[in-house]
Amino acid sequence: MGEKRATVITVGLQKGGVGKSTSSGILSYFLSREGYKVLAVDMDSQGNLTDLLTQQEYDYFEEKTILEAYEDGSVEKYIYEVNENLHIVPSDDYFATLAIRLYTSDEMKYIKEKSLGLKMILEPVIYDYDFVIIDTPPSLSEPMVNALCTSDYCLVIAESSKWAYNAIPRFIETVDRAKEVNPNLEILGILRTMSDSRRADSKAFAEIIKETWPELCFDVIIKRKASTGRLSLEGLFDNKELSSALDQYELFYKELKKRVRK
Ligand SMILES: Nc1ncnc2c1ncn2[C@@H]1O[C@H](COP(=O)(O)OP(=O)(O)OP(=O)(O)O)[C@@H](O)[C@H]1O
Ligand SMILES: [Mg+2]
């Protein structure tokens, strides 16, 4: 067990398909590759981060997920080891019932302050890791609120499009509300993703996002790229095109480390 609490980073935006799971998987991979001990936490019932990092069959994690961890009061028994440095608490479809269970199930009665459920179940292992990376669903629902209320930082993933742009101010508002419960929380930055150089509107929204939040935006803009998209298929291990899939994210990772140190 380490002497320092893990640095906890939530990856989010209440807009679907912007690259949250891809980005949280790559960030977890980079940190673990550098020697940090990383716990990835899949807070989305789609289980995409689980799939990206484990490449296991869907049924493999049945009744061994983050939902059971909530019922058990600790994530300890639900950690899957991808390798020595990279561990994950998986998710599956049943996690969509979190909200109702938080408020009505006997198993979750011990969670008095419902926004702090994730914080409670991470506590037993929080000194075992350098980083906890949390992927969230595309909505401002209980999983997102739980994630923000246990995090030091949140990383905003914004596709270069109008609907992602529209979602950012409301996401920032949600972060501000979470700060009332968790004053430590800070926005680490906005990562612009899915940029398509053939589309003028995509370029324009990348610029508008930068103009609106100049300090928050990372310099690098992640472009749409086939090999990056294929990570969902090929995974992060034994992938022949891995360096091509990750090269744009290497620049993001350099910037991120500077921001985390501050
Ligand atoms: N830079 C990229 N270039 C091309 N395809 C990408 C890129 N990043 C992600 N993708 C693909 O785009 C889709 C959406 O990405 P991802 O699942 O990471 O987004 P998400 O924000 O987590 O989605 P959701 O809101 O459904 O959770 C996936 O099929 C993914 O493989
Ligand atoms: Mg996702």
PDB file of C-alpha atoms and ligand atoms in Angstrom:
ATOM      1  CA  MET A   1       0.000   0.000   0.000  1.00  0.00           C
ATOM      2  CA  GLY A   2       1.324   3.448  -0.957  1.00  0.00           C
ATOM      3  CA  GLU A   3       1.471   6.506   1.285  1.00  0.00           C
ATOM      4  CA  LYS A   4      -0.368   8.762  -1.098  1.00  0.00           C
ATOM      5  CA  ARG A   5      -3.972   8.693  -2.230  1.00  0.00           C
ATOM      6  CA  ALA A   6      -4.488   8.048  -5.923  1.00  0.00           C
ATOM      7  CA  THR A   7      -5.145  11.037  -8.165  1.00  0.00           C
ATOM      8  CA  VAL A   8      -8.677  10.518  -9.474  1.00  0.00           C
ATOM      9  CA  ILE A   9      -9.664  11.736 -12.950  1.00  0.00           C
ATOM     10  CA  THR A  10     -13.202  11.573 -14.391  1.00  0.00           C
ATOM     11  CA  VAL A  11     -13.515  11.583 -18.181  1.00  0.00           C
ATOM     12  CA  GLY A  12     -16.816  13.004 -19.335  1.00  0.00           C
ATOM     13  CA  LEU A  13     -19.359  15.035 -21.231  1.00  0.00           C
ATOM     14  CA  GLN A  14     -23.118  14.391 -21.465  1.00  0.00           C
ATOM     15  CA  LYS A  15     -22.871  13.885 -25.230  1.00  0.00           C
ATOM     16  CA  GLY A  16     -22.651  10.455 -26.845  1.00  0.00           C
ATOM     17  CA  GLY A  17     -19.935   9.150 -29.107  1.00  0.00           C
ATOM     18  CA  VAL A  18     -17.373  11.900 -28.605  1.00  0.00           C
ATOM     19  CA  GLY A  19     -14.479   9.616 -27.649  1.00  0.00           C
ATOM     20  CA  LYS A  20     -14.789   9.401 -23.846  1.00  0.00           C
ATOM     21  CA  SER A  21     -14.189   5.650 -23.589  1.00  0.00           C
ATOM     22  CA  THR A  22     -11.429   5.684 -26.197  1.00  0.00           C
ATOM     23  CA  SER A  23      -9.710   8.576 -24.412  1.00  0.00           C
ATOM     24  CA  SER A  24     -10.066   7.105 -20.913  1.00  0.00           C
ATOM     25  CA  GLY A  25      -8.745   3.749 -22.154  1.00  0.00           C
ATOM     26  CA  ILE A  26      -5.747   5.342 -23.844  1.00  0.00           C
ATOM     27  CA  LEU A  27      -5.013   7.544 -20.820  1.00  0.00           C
ATOM     28  CA  SER A  28      -5.149   4.507 -18.503  1.00  0.00           C
ATOM     29  CA  TYR A  29      -2.860   2.623 -20.885  1.00  0.00           C
ATOM     30  CA  PHE A  30      -0.287   5.464 -21.101  1.00  0.00           C
ATOM     31  CA  LEU A  31      -0.124   5.953 -17.346  1.00  0.00           C
ATOM     32  CA  SER A  32       0.322   2.225 -16.725  1.00  0.00           C
ATOM     33  CA  ARG A  33       2.928   1.984 -19.499  1.00  0.00           C
ATOM     34  CA  GLU A  34       4.928   4.661 -17.692  1.00  0.00           C
ATOM     35  CA  GLY A  35       4.953   2.552 -14.529  1.00  0.00           C
ATOM     36  CA  TYR A  36       2.093   4.108 -12.591  1.00  0.00           C
ATOM     37  CA  LYS A  37      -0.392   1.819 -10.922  1.00  0.00           C
ATOM     38  CA  VAL A  38      -3.734   2.553 -12.534  1.00  0.00           C
ATOM     39  CA  LEU A  39      -7.267   1.546 -11.657  1.00  0.00           C
ATOM     40  CA  ALA A  40      -9.715   2.170 -14.501  1.00  0.00           C
ATOM     41  CA  VAL A  41     -13.346   2.334 -13.395  1.00  0.00           C
ATOM     42  CA  ASP A  42     -16.111   1.741 -15.921  1.00  0.00           C
ATOM     43  CA  MET A  43     -19.131   3.793 -14.789  1.00  0.00           C
ATOM     44  CA  ASP A  44     -21.031   3.256 -18.051  1.00  0.00           C
ATOM     45  CA  SER A  45     -23.436   0.352 -18.494  1.00  0.00           C
ATOM     46  CA  GLN A  46     -22.341   0.089 -22.136  1.00  0.00           C
ATOM     47  CA  GLY A  47     -19.129  -1.451 -20.811  1.00  0.00           C
ATOM     48  CA  ASN A  48     -17.010  -0.023 -23.643  1.00  0.00           C
ATOM     49  CA  LEU A  49     -13.987   0.737 -21.472  1.00  0.00           C
ATOM     50  CA  THR A  50     -14.254  -2.782 -20.039  1.00  0.00           C
ATOM     51  CA  ASP A  51     -14.180  -4.197 -23.556  1.00  0.00           C
ATOM     52  CA  LEU A  52     -11.345  -1.960 -24.738  1.00  0.00           C
ATOM     53  CA  LEU A  53      -9.054  -2.841 -21.842  1.00  0.00           C
ATOM     54  CA  THR A  54      -9.920  -6.502 -21.252  1.00  0.00           C
ATOM     55  CA  GLN A  55     -11.045  -7.820 -24.680  1.00  0.00           C
ATOM     56  CA  GLN A  56     -13.077 -10.385 -22.750  1.00  0.00           C
ATOM     57  CA  GLU A  57     -16.408 -11.837 -23.851  1.00  0.00           C
ATOM     58  CA  TYR A  58     -19.398  -9.858 -22.568  1.00  0.00           C
ATOM     59  CA  ASP A  59     -20.560 -12.623 -20.163  1.00  0.00           C
ATOM     60  CA  TYR A  60     -17.152 -12.911 -18.535  1.00  0.00           C
ATOM     61  CA  PHE A  61     -17.937 -10.225 -15.950  1.00  0.00           C
ATOM     62  CA  GLU A  62     -21.484 -11.319 -15.106  1.00  0.00           C
ATOM     63  CA  GLU A  63     -22.150 -10.474 -11.439  1.00  0.00           C
ATOM     64  CA  LYS A  64     -18.533  -9.348 -11.047  1.00  0.00           C
ATOM     65  CA  THR A  65     -19.014  -5.682 -11.889  1.00  0.00           C
ATOM     66  CA  ILE A  66     -19.095  -2.208 -10.392  1.00  0.00           C
ATOM     67  CA  LEU A  67     -22.785  -2.760  -9.542  1.00  0.00           C
ATOM     68  CA  GLU A  68     -21.949  -5.682  -7.220  1.00  0.00           C
ATOM     69  CA  ALA A  69     -19.142  -3.535  -5.769  1.00  0.00           C
ATOM     70  CA  TYR A  70     -21.739  -0.896  -4.817  1.00  0.00           C
ATOM     71  CA  GLU A  71     -23.813  -3.597  -3.104  1.00  0.00           C
ATOM     72  CA  ASP A  72     -20.761  -5.016  -1.375  1.00  0.00           C
ATOM     73  CA  GLY A  73     -19.455  -1.649  -0.123  1.00  0.00           C
ATOM     74  CA  SER A  74     -16.012  -2.025  -1.763  1.00  0.00           C
ATOM     75  CA  VAL A  75     -14.526  -2.504  -5.220  1.00  0.00           C
ATOM     76  CA  GLU A  76     -11.845  -4.828  -3.817  1.00  0.00           C
ATOM     77  CA  LYS A  77     -13.343  -8.136  -5.001  1.00  0.00           C
ATOM     78  CA  TYR A  78     -14.316  -6.765  -8.419  1.00  0.00           C
ATOM     79  CA  ILE A  79     -10.936  -5.674  -9.712  1.00  0.00           C
ATOM     80  CA  TYR A  80      -9.746  -7.417 -12.895  1.00  0.00           C
ATOM     81  CA  GLU A  81      -6.013  -7.291 -13.569  1.00  0.00           C
ATOM     82  CA  VAL A  82      -5.227  -6.487 -17.207  1.00  0.00           C
ATOM     83  CA  ASN A  83      -1.534  -6.530 -16.296  1.00  0.00           C
ATOM     84  CA  GLU A  84       0.590  -5.678 -13.267  1.00  0.00           C
ATOM     85  CA  ASN A  85       0.033  -1.930 -13.522  1.00  0.00           C
ATOM     86  CA  LEU A  86      -3.372  -1.731 -15.137  1.00  0.00           C
ATOM     87  CA  HIS A  87      -6.484  -2.912 -13.313  1.00  0.00           C
ATOM     88  CA  ILE A  88     -10.165  -2.311 -14.016  1.00  0.00           C
ATOM     89  CA  VAL A  89     -13.508  -2.470 -12.267  1.00  0.00           C
ATOM     90  CA  PRO A  90     -15.793  -3.606 -15.124  1.00  0.00           C
ATOM     91  CA  SER A  91     -19.360  -2.714 -15.976  1.00  0.00           C
ATOM     92  CA  ASP A  92     -22.273  -4.247 -17.881  1.00  0.00           C
ATOM     93  CA  ASP A  93     -25.899  -3.533 -18.840  1.00  0.00           C
ATOM     94  CA  TYR A  94     -27.214  -4.060 -15.295  1.00  0.00           C
ATOM     95  CA  PHE A  95     -25.358  -0.960 -14.146  1.00  0.00           C
ATOM     96  CA  ALA A  96     -28.133   1.057 -15.833  1.00  0.00           C
ATOM     97  CA  THR A  97     -30.152   0.271 -12.671  1.00  0.00           C
ATOM     98  CA  LEU A  98     -27.714   2.082 -10.354  1.00  0.00           C
ATOM     99  CA  ALA A  99     -29.919   5.113  -9.708  1.00  0.00           C
ATOM    100  CA  ILE A 100     -33.009   3.171  -8.697  1.00  0.00           C
ATOM    101  CA  ARG A 101     -30.970   0.780  -6.550  1.00  0.00           C
ATOM    102  CA  LEU A 102     -29.145   3.622  -4.808  1.00  0.00           C
ATOM    103  CA  TYR A 103     -32.464   4.970  -3.566  1.00  0.00           C
ATOM    104  CA  THR A 104     -34.493   1.806  -3.025  1.00  0.00           C
ATOM    105  CA  SER A 105     -32.379  -1.325  -2.510  1.00  0.00           C
ATOM    106  CA  ASP A 106     -31.552  -2.608   0.973  1.00  0.00           C
ATOM    107  CA  GLU A 107     -27.988  -3.415  -0.132  1.00  0.00           C
ATOM    108  CA  MET A 108     -27.256   0.252  -0.832  1.00  0.00           C
ATOM    109  CA  LYS A 109     -28.928   1.696   2.272  1.00  0.00           C
ATOM    110  CA  TYR A 110     -25.481   2.147   3.824  1.00  0.00           C
ATOM    111  CA  ILE A 111     -24.794   4.907   1.251  1.00  0.00           C
ATOM    112  CA  LYS A 112     -26.412   7.814   3.087  1.00  0.00           C
ATOM    113  CA  GLU A 113     -25.164  10.608   0.823  1.00  0.00           C
ATOM    114  CA  LYS A 114     -26.024   9.139  -2.578  1.00  0.00           C
ATOM    115  CA  SER A 115     -23.531  11.263  -4.526  1.00  0.00           C
ATOM    116  CA  LEU A 116     -20.687   9.771  -2.479  1.00  0.00           C
ATOM    117  CA  GLY A 117     -21.296   6.081  -3.208  1.00  0.00           C
ATOM    118  CA  LEU A 118     -18.322   5.676  -5.532  1.00  0.00           C
ATOM    119  CA  LYS A 119     -16.034   7.502  -3.133  1.00  0.00           C
ATOM    120  CA  MET A 120     -17.045   5.072  -0.364  1.00  0.00           C
ATOM    121  CA  ILE A 121     -16.427   1.910  -2.385  1.00  0.00           C
ATOM    122  CA  LEU A 122     -13.066   3.146  -3.743  1.00  0.00           C
ATOM    123  CA  GLU A 123     -11.782   4.096  -0.291  1.00  0.00           C
ATOM    124  CA  PRO A 124     -10.407   0.619   0.641  1.00  0.00           C
ATOM    125  CA  VAL A 125      -8.049   0.631  -2.390  1.00  0.00           C
ATOM    126  CA  ILE A 126      -7.365   4.327  -2.914  1.00  0.00           C
ATOM    127  CA  TYR A 127      -3.803   4.086  -1.506  1.00  0.00           C
ATOM    128  CA  ASP A 128      -2.989   1.089  -3.724  1.00  0.00           C
ATOM    129  CA  TYR A 129      -2.992   3.145  -6.939  1.00  0.00           C
ATOM    130  CA  ASP A 130      -1.306   6.230  -8.366  1.00  0.00           C
ATOM    131  CA  PHE A 131      -4.244   7.038 -10.635  1.00  0.00           C
ATOM    132  CA  VAL A 132      -7.916   6.154 -10.857  1.00  0.00           C
ATOM    133  CA  ILE A 133      -9.423   6.880 -14.293  1.00  0.00           C
ATOM    134  CA  ILE A 134     -13.222   6.904 -14.476  1.00  0.00           C
ATOM    135  CA  ASP A 135     -15.180   6.581 -17.729  1.00  0.00           C
ATOM    136  CA  THR A 136     -18.744   7.911 -17.599  1.00  0.00           C
ATOM    137  CA  PRO A 137     -21.958   7.562 -19.624  1.00  0.00           C
ATOM    138  CA  PRO A 138     -23.216  10.302 -21.961  1.00  0.00           C
ATOM    139  CA  SER A 139     -25.673  11.780 -19.451  1.00  0.00           C
ATOM    140  CA  LEU A 140     -25.657  13.878 -16.282  1.00  0.00           C
ATOM    141  CA  SER A 141     -26.957  10.938 -14.252  1.00  0.00           C
ATOM    142  CA  GLU A 142     -25.995   9.258 -10.960  1.00  0.00           C
ATOM    143  CA  PRO A 143     -22.840   7.598 -12.349  1.00  0.00           C
ATOM    144  CA  MET A 144     -21.556  10.976 -13.548  1.00  0.00           C
ATOM    145  CA  VAL A 145     -22.397  12.733 -10.266  1.00  0.00           C
ATOM    146  CA  ASN A 146     -20.788   9.895  -8.266  1.00  0.00           C
ATOM    147  CA  ALA A 147     -17.686  10.105 -10.454  1.00  0.00           C
ATOM    148  CA  LEU A 148     -17.338  13.881 -10.117  1.00  0.00           C
ATOM    149  CA  CYS A 149     -17.880  13.785  -6.368  1.00  0.00           C
ATOM    150  CA  THR A 150     -14.894  11.468  -5.897  1.00  0.00           C
ATOM    151  CA  SER A 151     -12.502  13.104  -8.383  1.00  0.00           C
ATOM    152  CA  ASP A 152      -9.603  15.530  -8.134  1.00  0.00           C
ATOM    153  CA  TYR A 153      -9.920  16.381 -11.813  1.00  0.00           C
ATOM    154  CA  CYS A 154     -12.294  16.005 -14.667  1.00  0.00           C
ATOM    155  CA  LEU A 155     -11.268  15.827 -18.282  1.00  0.00           C
ATOM    156  CA  VAL A 156     -13.867  17.160 -20.719  1.00  0.00           C
ATOM    157  CA  ILE A 157     -14.024  15.328 -24.047  1.00  0.00           C
ATOM    158  CA  ALA A 158     -15.576  17.539 -26.701  1.00  0.00           C
ATOM    159  CA  GLU A 159     -16.127  16.451 -30.254  1.00  0.00           C
ATOM    160  CA  SER A 160     -15.714  19.409 -32.631  1.00  0.00           C
ATOM    161  CA  SER A 161     -19.464  19.757 -33.246  1.00  0.00           C
ATOM    162  CA  LYS A 162     -22.361  21.996 -32.277  1.00  0.00           C
ATOM    163  CA  TRP A 163     -24.060  19.545 -29.924  1.00  0.00           C
ATOM    164  CA  ALA A 164     -20.857  18.833 -28.025  1.00  0.00           C
ATOM    165  CA  TYR A 165     -20.175  22.593 -27.853  1.00  0.00           C
ATOM    166  CA  ASN A 166     -23.683  23.141 -26.456  1.00  0.00           C
ATOM    167  CA  ALA A 167     -23.151  20.481 -23.786  1.00  0.00           C
ATOM    168  CA  ILE A 168     -19.950  22.001 -22.355  1.00  0.00           C
ATOM    169  CA  PRO A 169     -21.458  24.916 -20.345  1.00  0.00           C
ATOM    170  CA  ARG A 170     -23.977  22.561 -18.721  1.00  0.00           C
ATOM    171  CA  PHE A 171     -21.228  20.112 -17.933  1.00  0.00           C
ATOM    172  CA  ILE A 172     -19.200  22.910 -16.297  1.00  0.00           C
ATOM    173  CA  GLU A 173     -22.311  23.859 -14.298  1.00  0.00           C
ATOM    174  CA  THR A 174     -22.592  20.251 -13.101  1.00  0.00           C
ATOM    175  CA  VAL A 175     -18.919  20.332 -12.098  1.00  0.00           C
ATOM    176  CA  ASP A 176     -19.596  23.504 -10.095  1.00  0.00           C
ATOM    177  CA  ARG A 177     -22.472  21.798  -8.304  1.00  0.00           C
ATOM    178  CA  ALA A 178     -20.314  18.759  -7.551  1.00  0.00           C
ATOM    179  CA  LYS A 179     -17.750  21.136  -5.998  1.00  0.00           C
ATOM    180  CA  GLU A 180     -20.259  21.864  -3.227  1.00  0.00           C
ATOM    181  CA  VAL A 181     -19.837  18.228  -2.145  1.00  0.00           C
ATOM    182  CA  ASN A 182     -16.235  17.848  -3.337  1.00  0.00           C
ATOM    183  CA  PRO A 183     -14.322  21.167  -3.151  1.00  0.00           C
ATOM    184  CA  ASN A 184     -11.128  19.477  -4.508  1.00  0.00           C
ATOM    185  CA  LEU A 185     -12.588  19.036  -7.975  1.00  0.00           C
ATOM    186  CA  GLU A 186     -10.915  20.920 -10.820  1.00  0.00           C
ATOM    187  CA  ILE A 187     -11.373  20.867 -14.582  1.00  0.00           C
ATOM    188  CA  LEU A 188      -8.162  19.483 -16.046  1.00  0.00           C
ATOM    189  CA  GLY A 189      -8.995  20.688 -19.535  1.00  0.00           C
ATOM    190  CA  ILE A 190     -11.088  20.271 -22.647  1.00  0.00           C
ATOM    191  CA  LEU A 191      -9.822  17.793 -25.233  1.00  0.00           C
ATOM    192  CA  ARG A 192     -11.199  18.439 -28.720  1.00  0.00           C
ATOM    193  CA  THR A 193     -11.783  15.140 -30.526  1.00  0.00           C
ATOM    194  CA  MET A 194     -13.200  13.644 -33.742  1.00  0.00           C
ATOM    195  CA  SER A 195     -12.005  16.565 -35.818  1.00  0.00           C
ATOM    196  CA  ASP A 196     -12.586  16.033 -39.532  1.00  0.00           C
ATOM    197  CA  SER A 197     -10.366  18.192 -41.741  1.00  0.00           C
ATOM    198  CA  ARG A 198     -12.678  17.681 -44.742  1.00  0.00           C
ATOM    199  CA  ARG A 199     -15.542  19.412 -42.946  1.00  0.00           C
ATOM    200  CA  ALA A 200     -15.565  23.174 -42.466  1.00  0.00           C
ATOM    201  CA  ASP A 201     -18.069  22.982 -39.593  1.00  0.00           C
ATOM    202  CA  SER A 202     -15.818  20.581 -37.699  1.00  0.00           C
ATOM    203  CA  LYS A 203     -12.841  22.956 -38.034  1.00  0.00           C
ATOM    204  CA  ALA A 204     -15.045  25.892 -37.074  1.00  0.00           C
ATOM    205  CA  PHE A 205     -16.301  24.239 -33.874  1.00  0.00           C
ATOM    206  CA  ALA A 206     -12.770  23.268 -32.854  1.00  0.00           C
ATOM    207  CA  GLU A 207     -11.923  26.974 -33.106  1.00  0.00           C
ATOM    208  CA  ILE A 208     -15.085  28.202 -31.374  1.00  0.00           C
ATOM    209  CA  ILE A 209     -14.436  25.860 -28.443  1.00  0.00           C
ATOM    210  CA  LYS A 210     -10.886  27.252 -28.163  1.00  0.00           C
ATOM    211  CA  GLU A 211     -12.136  30.859 -28.336  1.00  0.00           C
ATOM    212  CA  THR A 212     -14.765  30.231 -25.665  1.00  0.00           C
ATOM    213  CA  TRP A 213     -12.470  28.350 -23.241  1.00  0.00           C
ATOM    214  CA  PRO A 214      -8.934  29.381 -24.254  1.00  0.00           C
ATOM    215  CA  GLU A 215      -7.248  28.394 -21.001  1.00  0.00           C
ATOM    216  CA  LEU A 216      -9.056  25.091 -20.633  1.00  0.00           C
ATOM    217  CA  CYS A 217      -8.421  23.724 -24.140  1.00  0.00           C
ATOM    218  CA  PHE A 218      -5.544  21.380 -24.783  1.00  0.00           C
ATOM    219  CA  ASP A 219      -3.489  22.543 -27.774  1.00  0.00           C
ATOM    220  CA  VAL A 220      -3.687  19.199 -29.548  1.00  0.00           C
ATOM    221  CA  ILE A 221      -6.854  18.375 -31.488  1.00  0.00           C
ATOM    222  CA  ILE A 222      -7.591  14.664 -31.920  1.00  0.00           C
ATOM    223  CA  LYS A 223      -8.515  13.919 -35.525  1.00  0.00           C
ATOM    224  CA  ARG A 224     -10.773  11.219 -36.839  1.00  0.00           C
ATOM    225  CA  LYS A 225      -8.443   8.431 -37.810  1.00  0.00           C
ATOM    226  CA  ALA A 226      -9.257   4.882 -38.875  1.00  0.00           C
ATOM    227  CA  SER A 227      -6.580   3.207 -36.739  1.00  0.00           C
ATOM    228  CA  THR A 228      -7.763   5.097 -33.628  1.00  0.00           C
ATOM    229  CA  GLY A 229     -11.342   4.032 -34.332  1.00  0.00           C
ATOM    230  CA  ARG A 230     -10.213   0.434 -34.789  1.00  0.00           C
ATOM    231  CA  LEU A 231      -8.832   0.286 -31.238  1.00  0.00           C
ATOM    232  CA  SER A 232     -12.297  -0.975 -30.263  1.00  0.00           C
ATOM    233  CA  LEU A 233     -11.590  -3.981 -32.485  1.00  0.00           C
ATOM    234  CA  GLU A 234      -7.847  -4.513 -32.100  1.00  0.00           C
ATOM    235  CA  GLY A 235      -7.419  -3.429 -28.480  1.00  0.00           C
ATOM    236  CA  LEU A 236      -4.344  -1.858 -26.879  1.00  0.00           C
ATOM    237  CA  PHE A 237      -2.218  -4.994 -26.717  1.00  0.00           C
ATOM    238  CA  ASP A 238      -0.929  -7.085 -29.649  1.00  0.00           C
ATOM    239  CA  ASN A 239      -2.189  -4.419 -32.037  1.00  0.00           C
ATOM    240  CA  LYS A 240       0.013  -4.061 -35.148  1.00  0.00           C
ATOM    241  CA  GLU A 241      -1.124  -0.494 -35.843  1.00  0.00           C
ATOM    242  CA  LEU A 242      -0.930   0.663 -32.211  1.00  0.00           C
ATOM    243  CA  SER A 243       1.623   3.447 -32.727  1.00  0.00           C
ATOM    244  CA  SER A 244      -0.457   4.926 -35.550  1.00  0.00           C
ATOM    245  CA  ALA A 245      -3.615   4.615 -33.419  1.00  0.00           C
ATOM    246  CA  LEU A 246      -2.012   6.399 -30.473  1.00  0.00           C
ATOM    247  CA  ASP A 247       0.320   9.009 -31.984  1.00  0.00           C
ATOM    248  CA  GLN A 248      -2.060  11.977 -31.654  1.00  0.00           C
ATOM    249  CA  TYR A 249      -2.858  10.949 -28.093  1.00  0.00           C
ATOM    250  CA  GLU A 250       0.866  10.909 -27.193  1.00  0.00           C
ATOM    251  CA  LEU A 251       0.812  14.724 -27.619  1.00  0.00           C
ATOM    252  CA  PHE A 252      -2.281  15.001 -25.449  1.00  0.00           C
ATOM    253  CA  TYR A 253      -0.615  12.869 -22.764  1.00  0.00           C
ATOM    254  CA  LYS A 254       2.411  15.200 -22.628  1.00  0.00           C
ATOM    255  CA  GLU A 255       0.140  18.192 -22.098  1.00  0.00           C
ATOM    256  CA  LEU A 256      -1.960  16.355 -19.543  1.00  0.00           C
ATOM    257  CA  LYS A 257       1.032  15.481 -17.373  1.00  0.00           C
ATOM    258  CA  LYS A 258       2.028  19.150 -17.161  1.00  0.00           C
ATOM    259  CA  ARG A 259      -1.502  20.057 -16.094  1.00  0.00           C
ATOM    260  CA  VAL A 260      -1.694  17.331 -13.449  1.00  0.00           C
ATOM    261  CA  ARG A 261       1.586  18.474 -11.901  1.00  0.00           C
ATOM    262  CA  LYS A 262       0.414  22.064 -11.457  1.00  0.00           C
TER     263      LYS A 262
HETATM  264  N1  LIG B   1     -10.044   9.648 -33.117  1.00  0.00           N
HETATM  265  C1  LIG B   1     -10.943   8.762 -33.564  1.00  0.00           C
HETATM  266  N2  LIG B   1     -11.032   8.502 -34.892  1.00  0.00           N
HETATM  267  C2  LIG B   1     -11.928   7.613 -35.389  1.00  0.00           C
HETATM  268  N3  LIG B   1     -12.798   6.950 -34.625  1.00  0.00           N
HETATM  269  C3  LIG B   1     -12.779   7.154 -33.300  1.00  0.00           C
HETATM  270  C4  LIG B   1     -11.859   8.064 -32.702  1.00  0.00           C
HETATM  271  N4  LIG B   1     -12.084   8.053 -31.349  1.00  0.00           N
HETATM  272  C5  LIG B   1     -13.081   7.192 -31.131  1.00  0.00           C
HETATM  273  N5  LIG B   1     -13.520   6.632 -32.284  1.00  0.00           N
HETATM  274  C6  LIG B   1     -14.639   5.688 -32.481  1.00  0.00           C
HETATM  275  O1  LIG B   1     -15.825   6.455 -32.368  1.00  0.00           O
HETATM  276  C7  LIG B   1     -16.824   5.771 -31.620  1.00  0.00           C
HETATM  277  C8  LIG B   1     -17.163   6.548 -30.349  1.00  0.00           C
HETATM  278  O2  LIG B   1     -16.022   6.594 -29.490  1.00  0.00           O
HETATM  279  P1  LIG B   1     -16.161   6.278 -27.949  1.00  0.00           P
HETATM  280  O3  LIG B   1     -16.953   5.043 -27.735  1.00  0.00           O
HETATM  281  O4  LIG B   1     -14.811   6.355 -27.359  1.00  0.00           O
HETATM  282  O5  LIG B   1     -17.027   7.543 -27.519  1.00  0.00           O
HETATM  283  P2  LIG B   1     -17.842   7.753 -26.163  1.00  0.00           P
HETATM  284  O6  LIG B   1     -17.903   9.224 -25.965  1.00  0.00           O
HETATM  285  O7  LIG B   1     -17.278   6.934 -25.082  1.00  0.00           O
HETATM  286  O8  LIG B   1     -19.276   7.188 -26.571  1.00  0.00           O
HETATM  287  P3  LIG B   1     -20.517   6.971 -25.547  1.00  0.00           P
HETATM  288  O9  LIG B   1     -21.073   8.316 -25.302  1.00  0.00           O
HETATM  289  O10 LIG B   1     -21.440   6.060 -26.308  1.00  0.00           O
HETATM  290  O11 LIG B   1     -19.960   6.345 -24.306  1.00  0.00           O
HETATM  291  C9  LIG B   1     -16.232   4.392 -31.342  1.00  0.00           C
HETATM  292  O12 LIG B   1     -16.653   3.520 -32.330  1.00  0.00           O
HETATM  293  C10 LIG B   1     -14.729   4.625 -31.411  1.00  0.00           C
HETATM  294  O13 LIG B   1     -14.041   3.477 -31.778  1.00  0.00           O
HETATM  295 MG    MG B   2     -18.235   5.587 -23.845  1.00  0.00          MG
END
